[in-house]
Tab-separated table of C-alpha atoms and ligand atoms in Angstrom:
chain	number	residue	atom	x	y	z
A	1	MET	CA	14.910	4.707	24.941
A	2	THR	CA	12.311	7.254	23.921
A	3	VAL	CA	9.293	5.859	25.658
A	4	ALA	CA	11.639	4.879	29.231
A	5	ILE	CA	13.014	8.342	29.321
A	6	HIS	CA	9.525	10.103	29.699
A	7	PHE	CA	7.223	7.655	31.775
A	8	ARG	CA	5.968	8.878	34.573
A	9	LEU	CA	3.268	7.532	36.520
A	10	ALA	CA	-0.747	8.873	36.863
A	11	ARG	CA	-2.415	9.713	39.061
A	12	ARG	CA	-4.580	6.553	38.671
A	13	GLY	CA	-2.119	4.023	38.670
A	14	ALA	CA	-1.473	3.527	35.004
A	15	ARG	CA	2.056	4.646	33.474
A	16	VAL	CA	1.169	7.537	30.656
A	17	VAL	CA	3.904	8.073	28.266
A	18	ARG	CA	4.129	12.049	27.050
A	19	THR	CA	5.235	11.894	23.283
A	20	GLN	CA	5.170	14.442	20.675
A	21	VAL	CA	3.376	12.714	17.921
A	22	GLY	CA	1.525	9.003	18.620
A	23	ILE	CA	1.350	6.796	15.915
A	24	VAL	CA	-1.079	4.199	15.532
A	25	GLY	CA	0.305	0.773	13.295
A	26	ALA	CA	3.900	-0.244	11.897
A	27	GLY	CA	3.223	-0.695	8.910
A	28	PRO	CA	4.668	1.404	5.953
A	29	ALA	CA	2.660	4.343	6.649
A	30	GLY	CA	3.093	4.855	10.868
A	31	LEU	CA	7.161	3.641	10.285
A	32	LEU	CA	7.539	6.144	7.580
A	33	LEU	CA	5.759	8.955	9.477
A	34	SER	CA	7.988	8.151	12.085
A	35	HIS	CA	11.261	8.147	10.735
A	36	LEU	CA	10.204	11.233	8.687
A	37	LEU	CA	9.376	13.802	12.389
A	38	GLN	CA	12.762	12.362	14.299
A	39	LEU	CA	14.611	13.453	11.245
A	40	ARG	CA	12.972	16.906	11.957
A	41	GLY	CA	13.709	16.572	16.038
A	42	ILE	CA	9.485	15.750	16.334
A	43	ASP	CA	8.714	13.013	18.620
A	44	SER	CA	6.939	9.666	17.849
A	45	VAL	CA	6.036	6.274	20.075
A	46	VAL	CA	4.607	3.392	17.109
A	47	LEU	CA	2.101	1.229	18.671
A	48	GLU	CA	1.764	-2.031	16.640
A	49	ILE	CA	-0.563	-5.448	18.006
A	50	ARG	CA	1.678	-7.756	15.297
A	51	SER	CA	5.142	-8.854	16.338
A	52	ARG	CA	7.944	-7.286	14.680
A	53	ASP	CA	8.777	-10.635	12.868
A	54	TYR	CA	5.233	-10.617	11.972
A	55	VAL	CA	5.184	-7.141	10.260
A	56	GLU	CA	8.612	-7.887	8.819
A	57	GLN	CA	7.831	-11.206	6.955
A	58	ARG	CA	3.973	-9.844	5.754
A	59	VAL	CA	4.407	-10.121	2.277
A	60	ARG	CA	2.222	-7.440	-0.256
A	61	ALA	CA	3.068	-4.520	-2.090
A	62	GLY	CA	6.238	-4.512	-4.223
A	63	VAL	CA	6.038	-1.209	-6.978
A	64	LEU	CA	7.497	1.618	-5.847
A	65	GLU	CA	7.266	4.758	-7.575
A	66	GLN	CA	9.888	7.747	-8.127
A	67	GLY	CA	8.245	9.900	-5.788
A	68	THR	CA	8.865	6.579	-2.835
A	69	VAL	CA	11.763	5.687	-4.279
A	70	ASP	CA	13.349	9.481	-3.849
A	71	THR	CA	11.423	9.810	-0.436
A	72	LEU	CA	12.811	6.823	1.255
A	73	VAL	CA	16.669	7.928	0.070
A	74	ALA	CA	16.531	11.245	1.075
A	75	SER	CA	15.711	10.545	4.447
A	76	GLY	CA	18.615	8.076	4.830
A	77	VAL	CA	16.367	4.250	4.072
A	78	GLY	CA	17.407	3.447	0.337
A	79	GLU	CA	21.127	2.087	0.471
A	80	ARG	CA	19.686	-1.664	0.113
A	81	LEU	CA	16.397	-0.572	-1.856
A	82	LEU	CA	18.947	0.907	-3.926
A	83	ARG	CA	20.711	-2.058	-4.685
A	84	GLU	CA	18.511	-4.401	-4.421
A	85	GLY	CA	15.558	-3.121	-5.652
A	86	MET	CA	14.965	-3.657	-9.449
A	87	VAL	CA	14.212	-0.299	-11.899
A	88	HIS	CA	11.379	-1.137	-14.422
A	89	HIS	CA	11.533	1.130	-17.378
A	90	GLY	CA	7.846	-0.826	-18.654
A	91	ILE	CA	5.265	-2.991	-18.109
A	92	GLU	CA	4.260	-5.283	-20.465
A	93	LEU	CA	0.177	-6.160	-21.005
A	94	ARG	CA	-0.797	-9.482	-22.464
A	95	PHE	CA	-3.969	-9.721	-24.758
A	96	GLY	CA	-5.904	-11.183	-27.462
A	97	GLY	CA	-2.504	-13.709	-27.506
A	98	ALA	CA	-0.397	-10.644	-28.002
A	99	ARG	CA	1.861	-8.756	-25.860
A	100	HIS	CA	1.934	-4.684	-26.243
A	101	ARG	CA	4.635	-3.307	-23.956
A	102	ILE	CA	3.980	0.145	-22.872
A	103	ALA	CA	7.658	1.836	-22.697
A	104	PHE	CA	7.680	4.150	-19.974
A	105	GLU	CA	11.695	5.178	-21.365
A	106	ARG	CA	9.446	6.744	-24.372
A	107	LEU	CA	5.619	7.647	-22.941
A	108	VAL	CA	7.578	9.131	-19.406
A	109	PRO	CA	10.654	10.104	-20.476
A	110	GLY	CA	13.148	9.668	-16.926
A	111	ARG	CA	10.705	8.314	-14.733
A	112	ALA	CA	10.526	4.175	-14.111
A	113	ILE	CA	9.109	2.678	-11.169
A	114	THR	CA	11.248	0.319	-8.965
A	115	VAL	CA	10.334	-3.588	-7.276
A	116	TYR	CA	11.409	-4.145	-4.015
A	117	GLY	CA	9.030	-6.003	-1.366
A	118	GLN	CA	6.952	-3.648	0.400
A	119	GLN	CA	8.633	-5.878	4.186
A	120	GLU	CA	12.090	-4.809	2.534
A	121	VAL	CA	11.051	-1.380	3.555
A	122	VAL	CA	9.478	-2.238	6.198
A	123	LYS	CA	12.757	-3.914	7.167
A	124	ASP	CA	14.461	-0.921	6.753
A	125	LEU	CA	12.825	1.078	8.365
A	126	ILE	CA	11.642	-0.573	11.689
A	127	GLU	CA	15.685	-0.685	11.478
A	128	ALA	CA	16.494	2.536	11.334
A	129	LEU	CA	14.246	3.241	13.877
A	130	LEU	CA	15.650	1.638	16.427
A	131	LYS	CA	19.387	2.764	15.826
A	132	ALA	CA	18.067	6.159	16.248
A	133	GLY	CA	16.724	5.227	19.289
A	134	ARG	CA	12.746	5.496	18.856
A	135	GLU	CA	10.767	3.266	20.560
A	136	VAL	CA	8.290	1.203	18.261
A	137	LEU	CA	5.602	-1.498	20.572
A	138	PHE	CA	5.105	-3.831	19.212
A	139	GLU	CA	2.414	-6.607	20.628
A	140	VAL	CA	-0.032	-4.087	21.845
A	141	SER	CA	-3.695	-4.339	22.758
A	142	ASP	CA	-6.589	-2.800	23.851
A	143	VAL	CA	-5.596	0.551	21.886
A	144	THR	CA	-8.486	3.241	22.301
A	145	ILE	CA	-7.466	6.986	21.157
A	146	ARG	CA	-10.160	9.081	23.445
A	147	GLY	CA	-10.044	13.234	23.203
A	148	ALA	CA	-9.061	13.839	19.232
A	149	ASP	CA	-10.586	16.541	19.228
A	150	THR	CA	-8.607	18.118	22.266
A	151	ALA	CA	-5.564	19.965	22.607
A	152	ARG	CA	-4.261	16.507	24.366
A	153	PRO	CA	-5.273	13.379	22.559
A	154	GLN	CA	-4.360	9.868	24.062
A	155	ILE	CA	-3.526	6.476	23.041
A	156	GLY	CA	-4.427	4.222	25.504
A	157	PHE	CA	-3.023	0.545	25.047
A	158	THR	CA	-2.209	-2.701	26.912
A	159	HIS	CA	2.010	-3.360	26.262
A	160	ARG	CA	3.607	-6.793	28.218
A	161	GLY	CA	0.110	-7.415	30.445
A	162	ARG	CA	0.628	-3.489	31.168
A	163	GLY	CA	-2.148	-0.985	31.305
A	164	LEU	CA	-0.195	1.860	29.329
A	165	GLU	CA	-1.607	5.487	27.632
A	166	LEU	CA	0.110	8.033	25.134
A	167	ASP	CA	-0.453	11.087	25.719
A	168	CYS	CA	0.360	13.238	23.135
A	169	ASP	CA	-0.226	16.503	21.055
A	170	PHE	CA	-1.375	14.484	17.735
A	171	VAL	CA	-2.477	11.094	16.666
A	172	ALA	CA	-1.670	9.656	13.166
A	173	GLY	CA	-3.854	6.728	12.646
A	174	CYS	CA	-1.495	4.969	10.567
A	175	ASP	CA	-3.024	1.204	11.455
A	176	GLY	CA	-4.399	0.013	7.948
A	177	PHE	CA	-8.117	-0.776	7.192
A	178	HIS	CA	-9.215	-2.697	9.750
A	179	GLY	CA	-7.759	-0.444	12.417
A	180	VAL	CA	-9.452	1.280	15.234
A	181	SER	CA	-8.251	4.844	14.988
A	182	ARG	CA	-11.224	5.139	12.512
A	183	ASP	CA	-13.780	4.268	13.954
A	184	ALA	CA	-12.297	6.814	17.376
A	185	ILE	CA	-14.286	9.454	15.125
A	186	PRO	CA	-17.660	10.411	16.364
A	187	PRO	CA	-20.394	8.777	13.845
A	188	GLY	CA	-21.317	11.635	10.950
A	189	VAL	CA	-18.376	13.327	10.744
A	190	LEU	CA	-16.808	11.336	7.541
A	191	ARG	CA	-17.945	10.691	4.380
A	192	TYR	CA	-17.723	7.128	3.275
A	193	PHE	CA	-16.978	6.424	-0.649
A	194	GLU	CA	-16.576	2.616	-1.217
A	195	LYS	CA	-16.813	-0.249	-3.962
A	196	GLU	CA	-16.450	-3.921	-4.263
A	197	TYR	CA	-15.312	-5.861	-6.606
A	198	PRO	CA	-16.720	-8.741	-8.105
A	199	PHE	CA	-13.380	-10.940	-7.108
A	200	ALA	CA	-10.364	-11.127	-4.840
A	201	TRP	CA	-6.774	-11.526	-5.425
A	202	LEU	CA	-5.374	-14.999	-4.697
A	203	GLY	CA	-0.990	-14.049	-4.303
A	204	VAL	CA	1.814	-15.771	-4.667
A	205	LEU	CA	5.440	-15.980	-3.891
A	206	ALA	CA	7.488	-18.386	-5.175
A	207	ARG	CA	10.993	-19.380	-5.395
A	208	VAL	CA	11.188	-19.023	-9.346
A	209	ALA	CA	12.870	-17.118	-11.591
A	210	PRO	CA	11.486	-14.904	-13.273
A	211	SER	CA	9.816	-15.793	-16.605
A	212	SER	CA	9.925	-12.174	-17.950
A	213	GLN	CA	12.071	-8.921	-17.106
A	214	GLU	CA	9.039	-7.260	-16.757
A	215	LEU	CA	5.919	-7.031	-14.643
A	216	ILE	CA	3.176	-8.927	-17.136
A	217	TYR	CA	-0.447	-7.845	-16.870
A	218	SER	CA	-2.211	-10.393	-18.265
A	219	SER	CA	-6.442	-10.606	-19.838
A	220	THR	CA	-8.301	-13.680	-20.777
A	221	ASP	CA	-11.129	-15.287	-20.532
A	222	ARG	CA	-10.241	-17.816	-17.261
A	223	GLY	CA	-9.684	-13.993	-15.704
A	224	PHE	CA	-6.822	-11.813	-14.457
A	225	ALA	CA	-3.047	-13.201	-14.121
A	226	LEU	CA	0.282	-11.086	-12.928
A	227	HIS	CA	3.470	-11.815	-13.374
A	228	SER	CA	5.437	-10.214	-10.938
A	229	MET	CA	8.761	-10.645	-9.290
A	230	ARG	CA	11.212	-10.294	-5.713
A	231	THR	CA	14.516	-10.711	-6.974
A	232	PRO	CA	16.355	-12.954	-9.536
A	233	GLN	CA	15.058	-16.243	-7.333
A	234	VAL	CA	11.334	-14.966	-6.320
A	235	CYS	CA	8.785	-14.522	-7.949
A	236	ARG	CA	5.334	-12.460	-6.797
A	237	PHE	CA	2.502	-14.016	-8.419
A	238	TYR	CA	-1.607	-12.752	-8.898
A	239	LEU	CA	-4.870	-14.610	-10.146
A	240	GLN	CA	-8.099	-13.793	-10.107
A	241	VAL	CA	-10.268	-15.833	-8.032
A	242	ARG	CA	-13.760	-15.375	-6.792
A	243	ALA	CA	-14.323	-13.178	-3.910
A	244	ARG	CA	-13.858	-14.498	-0.397
A	245	GLU	CA	-12.493	-17.266	-1.787
A	246	ASP	CA	-11.066	-19.810	0.190
A	247	ILE	CA	-7.491	-21.010	-0.045
A	248	ALA	CA	-8.044	-24.367	0.597
A	249	ASN	CA	-9.674	-24.368	-2.893
A	250	TRP	CA	-5.773	-23.320	-4.781
A	251	PRO	CA	-3.597	-25.972	-3.830
A	252	ASP	CA	-0.052	-24.976	-5.258
A	253	GLU	CA	-0.678	-27.717	-8.678
A	254	ARG	CA	-3.805	-25.546	-9.260
A	255	VAL	CA	-2.293	-22.650	-8.807
A	256	TRP	CA	0.470	-23.082	-11.432
A	257	SER	CA	-2.068	-24.531	-13.871
A	258	GLU	CA	-3.969	-21.911	-13.478
A	259	LEU	CA	-1.073	-19.365	-13.739
A	260	LYS	CA	-0.049	-21.720	-17.019
A	261	ALA	CA	-3.254	-20.768	-18.301
A	262	ARG	CA	-3.796	-16.996	-18.219
A	263	LEU	CA	0.357	-16.456	-19.013
A	264	GLU	CA	1.409	-19.186	-21.324
A	265	THR	CA	-1.460	-16.969	-24.330
A	266	VAL	CA	1.722	-15.592	-26.456
A	267	PRO	CA	3.782	-18.048	-28.835
A	268	GLY	CA	7.153	-19.079	-27.122
A	269	PHE	CA	6.105	-17.473	-23.716
A	270	THR	CA	6.863	-21.080	-20.977
A	271	LEU	CA	6.134	-19.802	-17.580
A	272	ALA	CA	9.362	-21.477	-14.838
A	273	THR	CA	7.439	-22.833	-11.822
A	274	GLY	CA	9.077	-23.353	-8.238
A	275	PRO	CA	8.361	-24.501	-4.790
A	276	VAL	CA	5.228	-21.923	-3.295
A	277	LEU	CA	6.176	-19.965	-0.220
A	278	GLU	CA	3.568	-18.410	0.851
A	279	LYS	CA	-0.099	-17.739	-0.798
A	280	GLY	CA	-3.004	-15.770	0.509
A	281	VAL	CA	-6.162	-13.950	-0.630
A	282	ALA	CA	-6.712	-10.240	-0.836
A	283	ALA	CA	-10.133	-8.808	-1.413
A	284	VAL	CA	-10.472	-6.014	-4.160
A	285	ARG	CA	-11.901	-3.064	-2.879
A	286	SER	CA	-12.501	0.664	-3.132
A	287	PHE	CA	-13.138	2.718	-0.588
A	288	VAL	CA	-12.252	6.694	0.842
A	289	ALA	CA	-13.287	7.899	4.188
A	290	GLU	CA	-13.413	11.766	4.697
A	291	PRO	CA	-12.293	14.398	5.858
A	292	MET	CA	-9.003	12.553	6.659
A	293	GLN	CA	-8.234	14.514	9.586
A	294	TYR	CA	-10.496	15.041	13.257
A	295	GLY	CA	-9.137	17.468	15.746
A	296	ARG	CA	-5.326	16.125	16.006
A	297	LEU	CA	-6.453	12.645	14.733
A	298	TYR	CA	-5.262	12.463	11.276
A	299	LEU	CA	-5.854	9.823	9.357
A	300	ALA	CA	-2.924	7.917	6.718
A	301	GLY	CA	-2.094	5.379	4.294
A	302	ASP	CA	-5.023	2.644	4.175
A	303	ALA	CA	-6.485	3.130	7.337
A	304	ALA	CA	-7.632	6.811	4.833
A	305	HIS	CA	-8.078	4.404	1.490
A	306	ILE	CA	-7.952	1.151	-0.098
A	307	VAL	CA	-7.435	0.982	-4.114
A	308	PRO	CA	-7.711	-1.944	-6.179
A	309	PRO	CA	-4.463	-3.349	-6.577
A	310	THR	CA	-4.030	-3.392	-10.447
A	311	GLY	CA	-2.752	0.075	-10.074
A	312	ALA	CA	-0.203	-0.093	-7.665
A	313	LYS	CA	-0.779	2.203	-6.033
A	314	GLY	CA	-1.597	1.382	-2.219
A	315	LEU	CA	1.781	1.555	-0.897
A	316	ASN	CA	2.176	4.532	-2.971
A	317	LEU	CA	-0.057	7.259	-1.375
A	318	ALA	CA	0.738	5.479	2.168
A	319	VAL	CA	3.960	7.330	1.452
A	320	ASN	CA	2.394	10.380	0.244
A	321	ASP	CA	0.131	10.859	3.434
A	322	VAL	CA	2.968	10.416	5.772
A	323	ARG	CA	5.618	12.972	3.638
A	324	VAL	CA	2.331	15.283	3.582
A	325	LEU	CA	1.612	14.916	7.661
A	326	THR	CA	5.574	15.359	8.230
A	327	GLU	CA	6.073	18.774	6.075
A	328	ALA	CA	2.338	20.195	8.245
A	329	LEU	CA	3.756	19.019	11.502
A	330	SER	CA	6.755	20.150	11.106
A	331	ALA	CA	5.252	23.931	10.577
A	332	TRP	CA	3.302	23.108	13.278
A	333	TYR	CA	6.152	22.690	15.290
A	334	ARG	CA	8.409	25.887	14.283
A	335	GLY	CA	6.229	28.260	14.538
A	336	GLY	CA	2.787	27.561	15.233
A	337	ASP	CA	1.347	27.237	11.398
A	338	THR	CA	-1.618	25.184	11.122
A	339	SER	CA	-2.118	26.296	7.579
A	340	LEU	CA	-0.246	23.224	5.975
A	341	LEU	CA	-2.229	20.687	8.799
A	342	GLU	CA	-5.937	22.383	8.105
A	343	ALA	CA	-5.335	21.438	3.947
A	344	TYR	CA	-3.691	17.921	5.149
A	345	SER	CA	-6.971	15.944	4.409
A	346	ALA	CA	-7.678	17.851	0.921
A	347	THR	CA	-3.983	17.709	-0.232
A	348	CYS	CA	-3.646	13.829	0.267
A	349	LEU	CA	-7.520	13.250	-1.365
A	350	ARG	CA	-6.133	15.065	-4.303
A	351	ARG	CA	-3.847	11.649	-5.045
A	352	VAL	CA	-5.752	9.622	-3.420
A	353	TRP	CA	-8.638	10.271	-6.087
A	354	ARG	CA	-6.261	10.161	-8.627
A	355	ALA	CA	-5.065	6.983	-8.096
A	356	GLN	CA	-8.742	5.705	-6.762
A	357	HIS	CA	-9.607	6.321	-10.829
A	358	PHE	CA	-6.460	4.660	-12.453
A	359	SER	CA	-6.395	1.622	-10.533
A	360	TRP	CA	-10.798	1.118	-11.018
A	361	TRP	CA	-10.012	2.146	-14.444
A	362	MET	CA	-6.842	-0.575	-14.727
A	363	THR	CA	-9.248	-3.208	-13.094
A	364	ALA	CA	-11.923	-2.668	-15.413
A	365	LEU	CA	-9.550	-3.020	-18.741
A	366	MET	CA	-7.743	-6.171	-17.327
A	367	HIS	CA	-10.212	-7.881	-15.018
A	368	ARG	CA	-13.078	-11.022	-15.996
A	369	PHE	CA	-16.588	-9.317	-14.562
A	370	ASP	CA	-18.900	-12.306	-14.326
A	371	ASP	CA	-21.808	-9.807	-15.668
A	372	TYR	CA	-20.177	-9.176	-18.582
A	373	ASP	CA	-22.356	-10.205	-21.918
A	374	GLU	CA	-20.906	-10.238	-25.381
A	375	PHE	CA	-21.037	-6.528	-25.822
A	376	ASP	CA	-19.213	-5.586	-22.783
A	377	LEU	CA	-16.594	-7.621	-23.819
A	378	ARG	CA	-16.201	-6.009	-26.801
A	379	LEU	CA	-15.978	-2.987	-25.639
A	380	GLN	CA	-13.286	-3.890	-23.331
A	381	ARG	CA	-11.337	-5.335	-25.789
A	382	SER	CA	-11.843	-2.123	-27.873
A	383	TYR	CA	-10.466	-0.552	-25.045
A	384	GLN	CA	-7.205	-2.984	-24.467
A	385	GLU	CA	-6.392	-2.141	-28.122
A	386	TYR	CA	-6.865	1.328	-28.103
A	387	VAL	CA	-4.301	1.628	-25.276
A	388	ALA	CA	-1.823	-0.901	-27.348
A	389	ARG	CA	-1.672	1.313	-30.011
A	390	SER	CA	-2.086	4.657	-28.755
A	391	GLU	CA	0.459	6.728	-27.704
A	392	ALA	CA	-2.007	9.182	-26.035
A	393	ALA	CA	-3.646	6.284	-23.878
A	394	ALA	CA	-0.058	4.339	-23.059
A	395	THR	CA	1.071	7.883	-22.029
A	396	SER	CA	-1.817	8.167	-20.043
A	397	LEU	CA	-1.739	4.711	-18.095
A	398	ALA	CA	2.603	5.321	-18.166
A	399	GLU	CA	1.926	8.930	-16.291
A	400	ASN	CA	-0.508	7.767	-13.835
A	401	TYR	CA	1.596	4.108	-13.270
A	402	VAL	CA	4.882	5.189	-13.103
A	403	GLY	CA	3.111	7.874	-10.555
A	404	LEU	CA	1.997	11.299	-10.882
A	405	SER	CA	3.603	14.786	-9.167
A	406	LEU	CA	-0.021	15.895	-7.409
A	407	SER	CA	1.628	17.803	-4.394
B	501	LIG	P1	-0.575	-1.170	7.076
B	501	LIG	O1	0.154	-2.028	5.766
B	501	LIG	O2	-2.024	-2.258	6.857
B	501	LIG	O3	-0.488	-1.327	8.109
B	501	LIG	C1	-0.777	-0.831	9.053
B	501	LIG	C2	-0.417	-1.538	10.638
B	501	LIG	O4	-1.183	-1.495	11.069
B	501	LIG	C3	-0.698	-3.651	10.734
B	501	LIG	O5	0.785	-3.406	10.764
B	501	LIG	C4	-0.854	-3.727	11.466
B	501	LIG	O6	-1.104	-4.782	12.605
B	501	LIG	C5	-1.398	-2.382	12.584
B	501	LIG	N1	-2.802	-2.250	13.022
B	501	LIG	C6	-4.165	-2.707	12.583
B	501	LIG	N2	-4.900	-2.332	13.310
B	501	LIG	C7	-4.248	-2.215	14.533
B	501	LIG	C8	-4.970	-1.711	16.087
B	501	LIG	N3	-5.896	-1.577	16.636
B	501	LIG	N4	-3.486	-0.921	17.099
B	501	LIG	C9	-2.360	-1.129	16.562
B	501	LIG	N5	-1.711	-1.397	14.995
B	501	LIG	C10	-2.628	-2.169	14.793
B	501	LIG	N6	0.268	-1.280	-3.127
B	501	LIG	C11	1.184	-0.011	-3.971
B	501	LIG	O7	1.632	0.935	-3.948
B	501	LIG	N7	1.756	-1.266	-4.960
B	501	LIG	C12	1.405	-2.486	-5.002
B	501	LIG	O8	2.318	-2.874	-6.353
B	501	LIG	C13	0.559	-3.562	-4.199
B	501	LIG	N8	0.539	-4.863	-3.948
B	501	LIG	C14	-0.057	-4.948	-2.682
B	501	LIG	C15	-0.498	-6.281	-3.337
B	501	LIG	C16	-1.599	-7.329	-2.004
B	501	LIG	C17	-1.708	-8.495	-2.184
B	501	LIG	C18	-2.731	-6.384	-0.933
B	501	LIG	C19	-3.064	-6.794	0.144
B	501	LIG	C20	-1.710	-5.140	-1.489
B	501	LIG	C21	-0.984	-4.509	-2.138
B	501	LIG	N9	-1.001	-3.323	-2.062
B	501	LIG	C22	0.210	-2.167	-2.852
B	501	LIG	C23	-1.065	-1.998	-1.032
B	501	LIG	C24	-0.238	-1.479	-0.068
B	501	LIG	O9	0.424	-3.307	1.055
B	501	LIG	C25	-0.693	-1.451	1.560
B	501	LIG	O10	-1.709	-0.221	0.429
B	501	LIG	C26	-0.447	-0.822	2.302
B	501	LIG	O11	0.626	-1.838	2.913
B	501	LIG	C27	-1.104	0.412	3.770
B	501	LIG	O12	0.359	0.644	4.240
B	501	LIG	P2	-0.198	1.553	5.950
B	501	LIG	O13	1.022	1.510	6.564
B	501	LIG	O14	-0.828	2.126	5.324
B	501	LIG	O15	-1.277	0.056	5.939
B	502	LIG	C1	2.675	-5.968	-6.965
B	502	LIG	C2	1.615	-5.776	-7.140
B	502	LIG	C3	0.221	-5.083	-7.407
B	502	LIG	O1	-0.699	-4.782	-7.201
B	502	LIG	C4	0.698	-4.632	-8.587
B	502	LIG	O2	0.009	-4.105	-9.795
B	502	LIG	C5	2.035	-4.867	-9.174
B	502	LIG	C6	2.815	-5.505	-8.927
B	502	LIG	C7	3.798	-6.626	-6.459
B	502	LIG	O3	3.272	-7.735	-5.883
B	502	LIG	O4	4.850	-6.860	-6.777
């Protein structure tokens, strides 16, 4: 195994593990990076604070852009995704007592999205990595990154009670919004761009067959609701709730009655209900850290940026970052070419900012803001109707939703 081969005793008694790329975080970004690097013959070690079971069960995103699917399939981890993923050629916007379909097949021919749970992507990647003999160290603690601005950055951590050190050429900070990588960069280097929203999303996973073939984004006076799905037997729903809402305020009966109130707004639609398998509240925020690099530390995915979930872009951005980083690291290992590494942040940020705008726009289009007055509400409804009726506006939504090709 990679780690065992490279173990050697350091001077002060701590064990030092040598690897080419040290990766912090076994979410989609860290796991996919390790997998793509391995295909290029580049060695890496992934460090994760949670257990394998926890990261494989953590319910999050579900919408994969075509480019994300293509990356996973081309790298050999798409077999189950192609078998079990549900290809969707449109979404429904629901407002004003009517359905309005955004028809991808007409507006953006040949492009679609695939509905496949993020935790399934995570399971597929972990399986591929372990099969290839890669070491993913779960349940590590005390992760610290040192010497990011040197030629030999190091990651200190504790694993099974032992203090260890990873000696790397590069470090990839893939540890999500609450990780430690961003904070390893000296104050003043990064610029932060942030927006907080006055609401959160309550996510629900339930054992029930979908009541609709396609996703429904519903805007109502009571707030926003989203009907999504995972399999023909399991659905995923989201409700706009107050910021920092306590999940204890949402017993299952209240969840279902609110979902019904916000989704059963058109004639002939009934929401099927079933046992709730999991539920939780997630903050809605926009955040970008620029640049996404300091010395030999590269930030990727949620460690560098967060989008409101309305546009379903977070996971897809994480995949794009590590795709770009893989190309850049490969060019460096092939012949010392630093140009792609130098361009990494700017290349990723082009897509990040497009996704930021789209996610902010979709959020404003569909949510109920407490401070909206009658004028604001009329403007919002006018915009919703424009998107539903104008081919140009609908095409703009569709091309952003399925994913633009920017890099
Ligand atoms: P994460 O998935 O957060 O992974 C980071 C990993 O690092 C975690 O495993 C964490 O445990 C680990 N870690 C943290 N700190 C440390 C440390 N100190 N040391 C080691 N490891 C550490 N995106 C979409 O594209 N489409 C969607 O439909 C969508 N829906 C969403 C719905 C919800 C409710 C939420 C919350 C998010 C959604 N997203 C969606 C966003 C998407 O889930 C994230 O963008 C995605 O998880 C980012 O992947 P990541 O690998 O960058 O970060
Ligand atoms: C899902 C999540 C989203 O944020 C979204 O916009 C659409 C679908 C989902 O989890 O299925």
